[in-house]
PDB file of C-alpha atoms (C1' of nucleotides) in Angstrom:
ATOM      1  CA  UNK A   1      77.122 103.436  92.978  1.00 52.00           C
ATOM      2  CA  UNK A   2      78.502 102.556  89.245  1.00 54.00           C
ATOM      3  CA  UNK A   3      78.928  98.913  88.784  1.00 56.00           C
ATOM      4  CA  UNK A   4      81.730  98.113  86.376  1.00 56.00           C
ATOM      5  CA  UNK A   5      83.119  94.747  87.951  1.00 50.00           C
ATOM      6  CA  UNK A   6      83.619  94.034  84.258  1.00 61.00           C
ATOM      7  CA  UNK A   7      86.471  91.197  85.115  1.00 84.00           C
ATOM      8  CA  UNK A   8      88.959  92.271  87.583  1.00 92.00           C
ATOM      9  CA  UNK A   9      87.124  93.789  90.358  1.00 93.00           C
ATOM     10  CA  UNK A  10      84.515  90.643  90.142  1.00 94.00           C
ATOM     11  CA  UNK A  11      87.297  88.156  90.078  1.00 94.00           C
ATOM     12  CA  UNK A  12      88.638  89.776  93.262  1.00 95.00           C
ATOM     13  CA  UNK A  13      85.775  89.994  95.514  1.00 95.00           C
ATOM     14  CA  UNK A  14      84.834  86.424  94.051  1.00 95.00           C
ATOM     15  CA  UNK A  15      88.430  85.631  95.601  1.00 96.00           C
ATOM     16  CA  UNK A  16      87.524  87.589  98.765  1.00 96.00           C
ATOM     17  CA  UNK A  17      84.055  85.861  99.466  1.00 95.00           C
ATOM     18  CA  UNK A  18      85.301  82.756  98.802  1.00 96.00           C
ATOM     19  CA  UNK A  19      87.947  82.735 102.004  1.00 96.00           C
ATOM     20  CA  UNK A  20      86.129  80.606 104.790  1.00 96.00           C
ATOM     21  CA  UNK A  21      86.044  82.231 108.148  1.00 96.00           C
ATOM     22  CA  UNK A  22      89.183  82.152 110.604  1.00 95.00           C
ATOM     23  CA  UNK A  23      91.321  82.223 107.409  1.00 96.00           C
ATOM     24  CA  UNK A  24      92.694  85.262 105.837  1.00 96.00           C
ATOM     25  CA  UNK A  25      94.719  86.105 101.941  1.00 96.00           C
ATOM     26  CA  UNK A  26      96.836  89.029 101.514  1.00 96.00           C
ATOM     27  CA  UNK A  27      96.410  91.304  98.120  1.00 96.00           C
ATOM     28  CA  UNK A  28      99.268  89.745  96.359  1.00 95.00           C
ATOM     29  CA  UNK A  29      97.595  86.405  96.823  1.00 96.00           C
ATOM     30  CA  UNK A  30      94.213  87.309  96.021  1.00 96.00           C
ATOM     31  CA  UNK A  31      95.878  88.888  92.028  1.00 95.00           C
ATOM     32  CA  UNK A  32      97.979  86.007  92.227  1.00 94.00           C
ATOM     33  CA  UNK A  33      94.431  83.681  92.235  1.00 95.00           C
ATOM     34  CA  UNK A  34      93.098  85.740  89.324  1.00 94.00           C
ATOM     35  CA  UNK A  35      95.959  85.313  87.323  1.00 91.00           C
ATOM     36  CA  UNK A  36      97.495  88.745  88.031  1.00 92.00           C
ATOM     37  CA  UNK A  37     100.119  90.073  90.398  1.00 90.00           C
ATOM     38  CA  UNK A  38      98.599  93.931  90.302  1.00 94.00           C
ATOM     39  CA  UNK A  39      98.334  93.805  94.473  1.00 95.00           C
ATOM     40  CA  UNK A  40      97.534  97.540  94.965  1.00 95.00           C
ATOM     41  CA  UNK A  41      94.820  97.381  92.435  1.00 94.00           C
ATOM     42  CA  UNK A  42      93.287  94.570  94.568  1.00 95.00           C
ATOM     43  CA  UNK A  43      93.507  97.139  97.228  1.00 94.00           C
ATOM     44  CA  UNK A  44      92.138 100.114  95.110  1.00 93.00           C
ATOM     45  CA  UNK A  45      89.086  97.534  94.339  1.00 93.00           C
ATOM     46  CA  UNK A  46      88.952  96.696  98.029  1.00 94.00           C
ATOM     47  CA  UNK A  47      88.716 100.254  99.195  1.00 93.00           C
ATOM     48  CA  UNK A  48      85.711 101.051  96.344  1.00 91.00           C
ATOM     49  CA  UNK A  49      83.897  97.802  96.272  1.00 92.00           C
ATOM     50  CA  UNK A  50      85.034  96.141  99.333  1.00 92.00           C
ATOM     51  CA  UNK A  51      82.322  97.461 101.430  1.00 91.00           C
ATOM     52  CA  UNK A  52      80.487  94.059 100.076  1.00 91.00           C
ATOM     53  CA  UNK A  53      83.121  91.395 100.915  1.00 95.00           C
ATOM     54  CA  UNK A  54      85.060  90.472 104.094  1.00 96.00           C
ATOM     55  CA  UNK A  55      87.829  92.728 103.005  1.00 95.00           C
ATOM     56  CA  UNK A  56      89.078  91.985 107.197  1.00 95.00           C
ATOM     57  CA  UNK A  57      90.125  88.708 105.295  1.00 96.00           C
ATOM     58  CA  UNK A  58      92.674  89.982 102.876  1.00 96.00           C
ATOM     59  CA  UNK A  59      95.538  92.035 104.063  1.00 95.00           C
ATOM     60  CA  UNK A  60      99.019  92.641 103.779  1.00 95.00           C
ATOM     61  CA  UNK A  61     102.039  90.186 103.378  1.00 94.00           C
ATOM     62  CA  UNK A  62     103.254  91.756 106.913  1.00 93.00           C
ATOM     63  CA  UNK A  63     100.110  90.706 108.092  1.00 93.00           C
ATOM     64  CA  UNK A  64      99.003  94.101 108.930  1.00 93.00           C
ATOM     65  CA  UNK A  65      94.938  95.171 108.192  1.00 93.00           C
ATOM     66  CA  UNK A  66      94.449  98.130 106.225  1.00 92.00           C
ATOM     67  CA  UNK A  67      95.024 101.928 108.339  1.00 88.00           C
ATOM     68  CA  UNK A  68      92.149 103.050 109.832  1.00 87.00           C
ATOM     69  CA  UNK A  69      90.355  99.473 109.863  1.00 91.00           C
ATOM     70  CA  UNK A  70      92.445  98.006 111.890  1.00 90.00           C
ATOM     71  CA  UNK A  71      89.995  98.783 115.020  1.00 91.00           C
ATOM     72  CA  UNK A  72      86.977  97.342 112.897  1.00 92.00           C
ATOM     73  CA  UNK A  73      89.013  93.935 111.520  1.00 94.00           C
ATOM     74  CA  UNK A  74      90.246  93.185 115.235  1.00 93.00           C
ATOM     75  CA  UNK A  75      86.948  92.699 116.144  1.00 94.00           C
ATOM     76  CA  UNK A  76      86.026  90.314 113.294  1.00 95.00           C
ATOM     77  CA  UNK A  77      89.693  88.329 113.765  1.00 95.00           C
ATOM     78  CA  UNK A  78      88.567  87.476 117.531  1.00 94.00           C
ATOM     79  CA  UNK A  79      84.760  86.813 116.100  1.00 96.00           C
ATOM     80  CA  UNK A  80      86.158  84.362 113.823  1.00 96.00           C
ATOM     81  CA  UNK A  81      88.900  83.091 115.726  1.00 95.00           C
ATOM     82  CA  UNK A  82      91.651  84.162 113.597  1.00 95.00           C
ATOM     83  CA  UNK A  83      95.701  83.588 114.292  1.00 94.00           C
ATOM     84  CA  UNK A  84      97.070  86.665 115.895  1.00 93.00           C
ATOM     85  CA  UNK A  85     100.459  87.543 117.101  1.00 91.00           C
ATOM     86  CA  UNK A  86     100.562  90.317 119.251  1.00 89.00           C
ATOM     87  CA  UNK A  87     103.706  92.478 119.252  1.00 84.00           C
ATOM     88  CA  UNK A  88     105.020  94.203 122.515  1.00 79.00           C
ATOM     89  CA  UNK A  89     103.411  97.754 121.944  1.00 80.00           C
ATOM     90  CA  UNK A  90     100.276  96.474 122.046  1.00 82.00           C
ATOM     91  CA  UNK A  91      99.914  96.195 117.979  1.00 87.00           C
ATOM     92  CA  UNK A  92      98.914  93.159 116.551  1.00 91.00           C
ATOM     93  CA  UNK A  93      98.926  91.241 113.174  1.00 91.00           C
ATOM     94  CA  UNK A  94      97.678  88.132 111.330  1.00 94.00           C
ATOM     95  CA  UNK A  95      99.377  84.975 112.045  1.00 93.00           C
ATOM     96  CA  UNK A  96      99.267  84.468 107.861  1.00 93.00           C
ATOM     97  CA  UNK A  97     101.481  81.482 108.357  1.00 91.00           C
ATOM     98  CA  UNK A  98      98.764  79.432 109.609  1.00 92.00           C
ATOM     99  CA  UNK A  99      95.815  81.826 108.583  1.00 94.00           C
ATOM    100  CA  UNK A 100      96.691  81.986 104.699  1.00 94.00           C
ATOM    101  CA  UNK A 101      94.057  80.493 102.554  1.00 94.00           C
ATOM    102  CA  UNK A 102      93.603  79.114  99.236  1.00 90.00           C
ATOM    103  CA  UNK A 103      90.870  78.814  97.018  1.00 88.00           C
ATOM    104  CA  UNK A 104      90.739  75.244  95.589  1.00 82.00           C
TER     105      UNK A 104
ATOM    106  C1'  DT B   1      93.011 108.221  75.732  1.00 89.87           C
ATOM    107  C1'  DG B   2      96.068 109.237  79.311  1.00 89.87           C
ATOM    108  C1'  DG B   3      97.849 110.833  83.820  1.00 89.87           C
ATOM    109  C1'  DG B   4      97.901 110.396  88.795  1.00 89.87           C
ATOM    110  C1'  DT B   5      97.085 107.445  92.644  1.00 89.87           C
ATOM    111  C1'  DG B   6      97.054 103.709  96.082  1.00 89.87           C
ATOM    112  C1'  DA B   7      93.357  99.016 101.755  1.00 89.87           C
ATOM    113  C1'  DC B   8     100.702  96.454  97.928  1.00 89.87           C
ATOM    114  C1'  DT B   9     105.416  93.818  97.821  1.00 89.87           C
ATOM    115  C1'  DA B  10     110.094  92.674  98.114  1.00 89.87           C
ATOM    116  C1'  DA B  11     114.568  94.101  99.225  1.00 89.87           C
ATOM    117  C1'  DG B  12     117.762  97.101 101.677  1.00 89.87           C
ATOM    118  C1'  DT B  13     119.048 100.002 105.930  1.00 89.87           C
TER     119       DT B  13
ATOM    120  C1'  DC C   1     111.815  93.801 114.118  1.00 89.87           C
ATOM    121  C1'  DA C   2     110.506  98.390 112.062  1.00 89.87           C
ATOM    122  C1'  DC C   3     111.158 102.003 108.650  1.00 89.87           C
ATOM    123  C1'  DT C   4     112.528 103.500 103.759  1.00 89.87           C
ATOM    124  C1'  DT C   5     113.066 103.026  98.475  1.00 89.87           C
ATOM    125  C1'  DA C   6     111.791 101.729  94.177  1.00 89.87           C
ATOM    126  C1'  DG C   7     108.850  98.936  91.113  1.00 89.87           C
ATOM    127  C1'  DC C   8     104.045  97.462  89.737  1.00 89.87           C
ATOM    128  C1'  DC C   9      99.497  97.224  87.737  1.00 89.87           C
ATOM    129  C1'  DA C  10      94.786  98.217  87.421  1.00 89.87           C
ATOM    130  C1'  DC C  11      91.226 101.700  88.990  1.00 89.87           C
ATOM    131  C1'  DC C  12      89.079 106.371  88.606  1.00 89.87           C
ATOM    132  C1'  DC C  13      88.192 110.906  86.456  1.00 89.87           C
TER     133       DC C  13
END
DNA sequence: TGGGTGACTAAGT
DNA sequence: CACTTAGCCACCC
């Protein structure tokens, strides 16, 4: 399972575990919290290491979960109570305006 | 060491 | 509101 996590990929799932339940960050938000504005590598950590962290908390600026997890996330967003808005084809996103989190 | 890649973002159509 | 284009930066091999 290699563990580098030398800086970067600790400092984001630090990020990650650190957003409370019913709350949610996207990537650019999360970099943006450890100094850095490298969004997709947040992702690329998220996708190797994420398997540890509520990675259902971070998503996209669009509010949109990750493809292929969305099934998986939905389930954790009505667990925790998260802000949805449901669009008219039946997809759904995070209501980030009210959902976005900061770590103090 | 360096190239290719992506769980991204903002702006334009 | 949804899709497309180009720019970004760090990760992996």
């Amino acid at each position: 399972m290699t563990a580098p996590a030398d800086d970067f990929v600790s400092r984001v799932l630090a990020v990650v575990e650190s957003i409370p339940p019913g709350r949610a960050m996207s990537y650019g938000d999360v970099a943006a919290a450890i100094g850095s504005r490298a969004a997709r590598a947040v992702g690329q950590t998220m996708a190797y290491y994420g398997s540890d962290v509520p990675w259902w908390r971070v998503i996209r600026s669009s509010g949109h979960p990750p493809e292929n997890h969305e099934t998986a996330a939905l389930e954790q967003y009505r667990t925790e109570s998260t802000p949805l808005i449901w669009s008219a084809a039946g997809h759904y996103r995070v209501d980030l305006r009210r959902a976005r989190w900061s770590p103090d």
